[in-house]
Amino acid sequence: MRAVNWILRRIFSIICRIDRRAFASFPQAGPLILVGNHINFMEVPLLVSHLDNPALTGLAKKETWDNPLLSFLFTGWKIIPIDRGLVDREAIRLCIEALDQGKMLALAPEGTRSKDGLLQPGKPGVVALALQSGAPLQPFGFYGHENFWENIKRLRRTDFCMTVGRPFRIDPGVDFRSREARQQITDEIMYKIAECLPDKYRGHYRFDGKIEYRHLVEF
């Protein structure tokens, strides 16, 4: 997929203004869970093509494979399909297997696109995945490309910005058996993502002052 990634980078350089410095903040290998926000279709192709790293994989809704072009790309990149309508145990198994192999797994705890760029409530599946695999997490935030389609219609380039935060772990001693506890941990993970975004994009996770992280350990 190296040639495909090169072509995509050229295309993105024409239609977008990309601050590439943030890409250097990612490590070259895992195990690591990359947690970020999800605005529209652009993030996965842009992130994967610019990192151009075979150690990177990710999660995407299985309906993505209904699109022939995206099916070709996501299959070539070995992205893991997930059925969002149920507890997809096969997808979870493949994610843990990828992390056990030292890969970086990118996912969006929101579970769906926001379209307007505002953070939505996170879903707790990421907590079970992190604790089962023992992998650390690294937050990142995309912003600036929520007006992509409007810009394309007006023949304007789109600013694509990304900030990468510091890695952290979920405290292995936390009690996550209740749904409420898992959601509390999820919200803390989402606040880590929010810290990577300008205030106007923080949406459900807008905050004033300093966040108290009771269940996460930064390193």
GROMACS .gro file of C-alpha atoms in nm:
model
  219
    1MET     CA    1   0.000   0.000   0.000
    2ARG     CA    2   0.303   0.230  -0.004
    3ALA     CA    3   0.224   0.350  -0.358
    4VAL     CA    4  -0.141   0.409  -0.266
    5ASN     CA    5  -0.036   0.605   0.041
    6TRP     CA    6   0.196   0.821  -0.172
    7ILE     CA    7  -0.087   0.898  -0.416
    8LEU     CA    8  -0.322   0.989  -0.130
    9ARG     CA    9  -0.064   1.221   0.024
   10ARG     CA   10  -0.033   1.402  -0.309
   11ILE     CA   11  -0.412   1.436  -0.337
   12PHE     CA   12  -0.447   1.562   0.019
   13SER     CA   13  -0.168   1.815  -0.036
   14ILE     CA   14  -0.376   1.966  -0.318
   15ILE     CA   15  -0.712   1.985  -0.142
   16CYS     CA   16  -0.588   2.049   0.214
   17ARG     CA   17  -0.338   2.252   0.412
   18ILE     CA   18  -0.191   1.998   0.653
   19ASP     CA   19   0.027   2.067   0.954
   20ARG     CA   20   0.248   1.758   0.933
   21ARG     CA   21   0.446   1.825   1.250
   22ALA     CA   22   0.194   1.639   1.468
   23PHE     CA   23   0.250   1.311   1.283
   24ALA     CA   24   0.602   1.293   1.425
   25SER     CA   25   0.451   1.273   1.776
   26PHE     CA   26   0.326   0.919   1.717
   27PRO     CA   27   0.557   0.626   1.801
   28GLN     CA   28   0.660   0.376   1.537
   29ALA     CA   29   0.513   0.070   1.712
   30GLY     CA   30   0.283  -0.043   1.989
   31PRO     CA   31   0.115  -0.195   2.164
   32LEU     CA   32  -0.075   0.132   2.182
   33ILE     CA   33  -0.438   0.240   2.149
   34LEU     CA   34  -0.474   0.573   1.968
   35VAL     CA   35  -0.795   0.746   2.079
   36GLY     CA   36  -0.928   1.044   1.887
   37ASN     CA   37  -1.238   1.226   1.772
   38HIS     CA   38  -1.430   1.151   1.454
   39ILE     CA   39  -1.563   1.435   1.236
   40ASN     CA   40  -1.592   1.289   0.887
   41PHE     CA   41  -1.453   1.041   0.634
   42MET     CA   42  -1.116   1.217   0.595
   43GLU     CA   43  -0.942   1.113   0.917
   44VAL     CA   44  -0.859   0.749   0.847
   45PRO     CA   45  -0.726   0.795   0.490
   46LEU     CA   46  -0.527   1.101   0.589
   47LEU     CA   47  -0.384   0.956   0.911
   48VAL     CA   48  -0.293   0.617   0.761
   49SER     CA   49  -0.145   0.755   0.441
   50HIS     CA   50   0.070   1.012   0.621
   51LEU     CA   51   0.196   0.778   0.891
   52ASP     CA   52   0.252   0.510   0.624
   53ASN     CA   53   0.328   0.257   0.897
   54PRO     CA   54   0.236  -0.114   0.869
   55ALA     CA   55   0.221  -0.128   1.250
   56LEU     CA   56  -0.092   0.092   1.236
   57THR     CA   57  -0.441  -0.054   1.219
   58GLY     CA   58  -0.780   0.067   1.335
   59LEU     CA   59  -1.150   0.008   1.380
   60ALA     CA   60  -1.424   0.111   1.136
   61LYS     CA   61  -1.793   0.036   1.104
   62LYS     CA   62  -1.854  -0.266   0.880
   63GLU     CA   63  -2.081  -0.058   0.651
   64THR     CA   64  -1.765   0.117   0.528
   65TRP     CA   65  -1.690  -0.191   0.318
   66ASP     CA   66  -2.010  -0.126   0.118
   67ASN     CA   67  -1.819   0.151  -0.059
   68PRO     CA   68  -1.589  -0.012  -0.321
   69LEU     CA   69  -1.311   0.248  -0.292
   70LEU     CA   70  -1.309   0.250   0.088
   71SER     CA   71  -1.336  -0.129   0.090
   72PHE     CA   72  -1.018  -0.149  -0.119
   73LEU     CA   73  -0.833   0.099   0.102
   74PHE     CA   74  -0.947  -0.035   0.439
   75THR     CA   75  -0.881  -0.395   0.340
   76GLY     CA   76  -0.533  -0.304   0.218
   77TRP     CA   77  -0.465  -0.117   0.543
   78LYS     CA   78  -0.597  -0.415   0.744
   79ILE     CA   79  -0.857  -0.203   0.923
   80ILE     CA   80  -1.080  -0.412   1.149
   81PRO     CA   81  -1.457  -0.397   1.074
   82ILE     CA   82  -1.693  -0.375   1.369
   83ASP     CA   83  -2.069  -0.420   1.395
   84ARG     CA   84  -2.180  -0.121   1.601
   85GLY     CA   85  -2.523  -0.270   1.666
   86LEU     CA   86  -2.402  -0.537   1.908
   87VAL     CA   87  -2.109  -0.656   2.118
   88ASP     CA   88  -1.885  -0.766   1.832
   89ARG     CA   89  -1.666  -1.027   2.000
   90GLU     CA   90  -1.481  -1.112   1.679
   91ALA     CA   91  -1.377  -0.749   1.633
   92ILE     CA   92  -1.265  -0.733   1.997
   93ARG     CA   93  -1.061  -1.051   1.950
   94LEU     CA   94  -0.892  -0.909   1.641
   95CYS     CA   95  -0.815  -0.584   1.822
   96ILE     CA   96  -0.651  -0.762   2.115
   97GLU     CA   97  -0.463  -0.988   1.875
   98ALA     CA   98  -0.330  -0.681   1.690
   99LEU     CA   99  -0.218  -0.521   2.016
  100ASP     CA  100  -0.053  -0.846   2.126
  101GLN     CA  101   0.143  -0.830   1.798
  102GLY     CA  102   0.276  -0.485   1.893
  103LYS     CA  103   0.051  -0.282   1.665
  104MET     CA  104  -0.105   0.060   1.713
  105LEU     CA  105  -0.484   0.051   1.710
  106ALA     CA  106  -0.665   0.374   1.621
  107LEU     CA  107  -1.027   0.419   1.723
  108ALA     CA  108  -1.285   0.685   1.803
  109PRO     CA  109  -1.468   0.625   2.135
  110GLU     CA  110  -1.756   0.844   2.008
  111GLY     CA  111  -1.845   0.554   1.779
  112THR     CA  112  -1.980   0.775   1.499
  113ARG     CA  113  -1.909   1.095   1.309
  114SER     CA  114  -1.993   1.427   1.470
  115LYS     CA  115  -1.990   1.611   1.132
  116ASP     CA  116  -1.986   1.952   1.306
  117GLY     CA  117  -1.660   1.879   1.489
  118LEU     CA  118  -1.807   1.893   1.841
  119LEU     CA  119  -1.714   1.606   2.072
  120GLN     CA  120  -1.999   1.367   2.146
  121PRO     CA  121  -2.036   1.138   2.450
  122GLY     CA  122  -1.788   0.850   2.443
  123LYS     CA  123  -1.887   0.485   2.453
  124PRO     CA  124  -1.729   0.255   2.715
  125GLY     CA  125  -1.606  -0.023   2.485
  126VAL     CA  126  -1.259   0.134   2.479
  127VAL     CA  127  -1.223   0.073   2.854
  128ALA     CA  128  -1.270  -0.303   2.832
  129LEU     CA  129  -1.036  -0.319   2.533
  130ALA     CA  130  -0.760  -0.127   2.713
  131LEU     CA  131  -0.788  -0.330   3.032
  132GLN     CA  132  -0.805  -0.666   2.855
  133SER     CA  133  -0.502  -0.588   2.638
  134GLY     CA  134  -0.304  -0.396   2.899
  135ALA     CA  135  -0.207  -0.147   2.628
  136PRO     CA  136  -0.149   0.221   2.704
  137LEU     CA  137  -0.353   0.489   2.524
  138GLN     CA  138  -0.252   0.806   2.342
  139PRO     CA  139  -0.504   1.083   2.273
  140PHE     CA  140  -0.519   1.302   1.964
  141GLY     CA  141  -0.762   1.552   1.820
  142PHE     CA  142  -0.853   1.644   1.461
  143TYR     CA  143  -1.010   1.978   1.376
  144GLY     CA  144  -1.054   2.231   1.098
  145HIS     CA  145  -1.191   1.998   0.829
  146GLU     CA  146  -1.556   1.997   0.934
  147ASN     CA  147  -1.629   2.235   0.641
  148PHE     CA  148  -1.454   2.017   0.383
  149TRP     CA  149  -1.750   1.969   0.149
  150GLU     CA  150  -1.841   2.337   0.156
  151ASN     CA  151  -1.480   2.429   0.077
  152ILE     CA  152  -1.463   2.181  -0.212
  153LYS     CA  153  -1.774   2.334  -0.368
  154ARG     CA  154  -1.607   2.676  -0.351
  155LEU     CA  155  -1.270   2.541  -0.473
  156ARG     CA  156  -1.106   2.625  -0.141
  157ARG     CA  157  -0.840   2.423   0.036
  158THR     CA  158  -0.931   2.288   0.379
  159ASP     CA  159  -0.719   2.329   0.689
  160PHE     CA  160  -0.657   1.990   0.850
  161CYS     CA  161  -0.513   2.027   1.200
  162MET     CA  162  -0.413   1.765   1.454
  163THR     CA  163  -0.277   1.775   1.809
  164VAL     CA  164  -0.131   1.471   1.984
  165GLY     CA  165  -0.136   1.436   2.363
  166ARG     CA  166   0.075   1.243   2.610
  167PRO     CA  167   0.021   0.865   2.651
  168PHE     CA  168  -0.147   0.730   2.963
  169ARG     CA  169  -0.277   0.410   3.115
  170ILE     CA  170  -0.598   0.318   3.291
  171ASP     CA  171  -0.514   0.249   3.655
  172PRO     CA  172  -0.520  -0.135   3.670
  173GLY     CA  173  -0.656  -0.117   4.024
  174VAL     CA  174  -0.982   0.055   3.927
  175ASP     CA  175  -1.313  -0.123   3.974
  176PHE     CA  176  -1.477  -0.119   3.630
  177ARG     CA  177  -1.741  -0.387   3.685
  178SER     CA  178  -2.036  -0.147   3.688
  179ARG     CA  179  -2.158   0.037   3.378
  180GLU     CA  180  -2.137   0.363   3.571
  181ALA     CA  181  -1.768   0.305   3.653
  182ARG     CA  182  -1.685   0.221   3.291
  183GLN     CA  183  -1.858   0.538   3.173
  184GLN     CA  184  -1.665   0.747   3.427
  185ILE     CA  185  -1.337   0.610   3.291
  186THR     CA  186  -1.457   0.665   2.935
  187ASP     CA  187  -1.539   1.027   3.015
  188GLU     CA  188  -1.188   1.079   3.151
  189ILE     CA  189  -1.046   0.938   2.827
  190MET     CA  190  -1.270   1.175   2.632
  191TYR     CA  191  -1.144   1.470   2.838
  192LYS     CA  192  -0.790   1.369   2.734
  193ILE     CA  193  -0.906   1.397   2.372
  194ALA     CA  194  -1.077   1.728   2.452
  195GLU     CA  195  -0.749   1.867   2.582
  196CYS     CA  196  -0.608   1.813   2.230
  197LEU     CA  197  -0.879   2.034   2.078
  198PRO     CA  198  -0.949   2.408   2.078
  199ASP     CA  199  -1.228   2.497   2.321
  200LYS     CA  200  -1.494   2.545   2.053
  201TYR     CA  201  -1.462   2.179   1.947
  202ARG     CA  202  -1.488   2.022   2.294
  203GLY     CA  203  -1.866   1.992   2.280
  204HIS     CA  204  -1.995   1.751   2.545
  205TYR     CA  205  -1.652   1.765   2.714
  206ARG     CA  206  -1.606   2.141   2.737
  207PHE     CA  207  -1.442   2.226   3.069
  208ASP     CA  208  -1.317   2.517   3.279
  209GLY     CA  209  -1.002   2.488   3.484
  210LYS     CA  210  -0.816   2.163   3.539
  211ILE     CA  211  -0.958   1.812   3.498
  212GLU     CA  212  -0.909   1.565   3.784
  213TYR     CA  213  -0.816   1.227   3.641
  214ARG     CA  214  -0.898   0.971   3.910
  215HIS     CA  215  -0.868   0.659   3.695
  216LEU     CA  216  -0.585   0.743   3.451
  217VAL     CA  217  -0.209   0.748   3.498
  218GLU     CA  218   0.002   0.959   3.261
  219PHE     CA  219   0.363   0.866   3.187
   0.00000   0.00000   0.00000
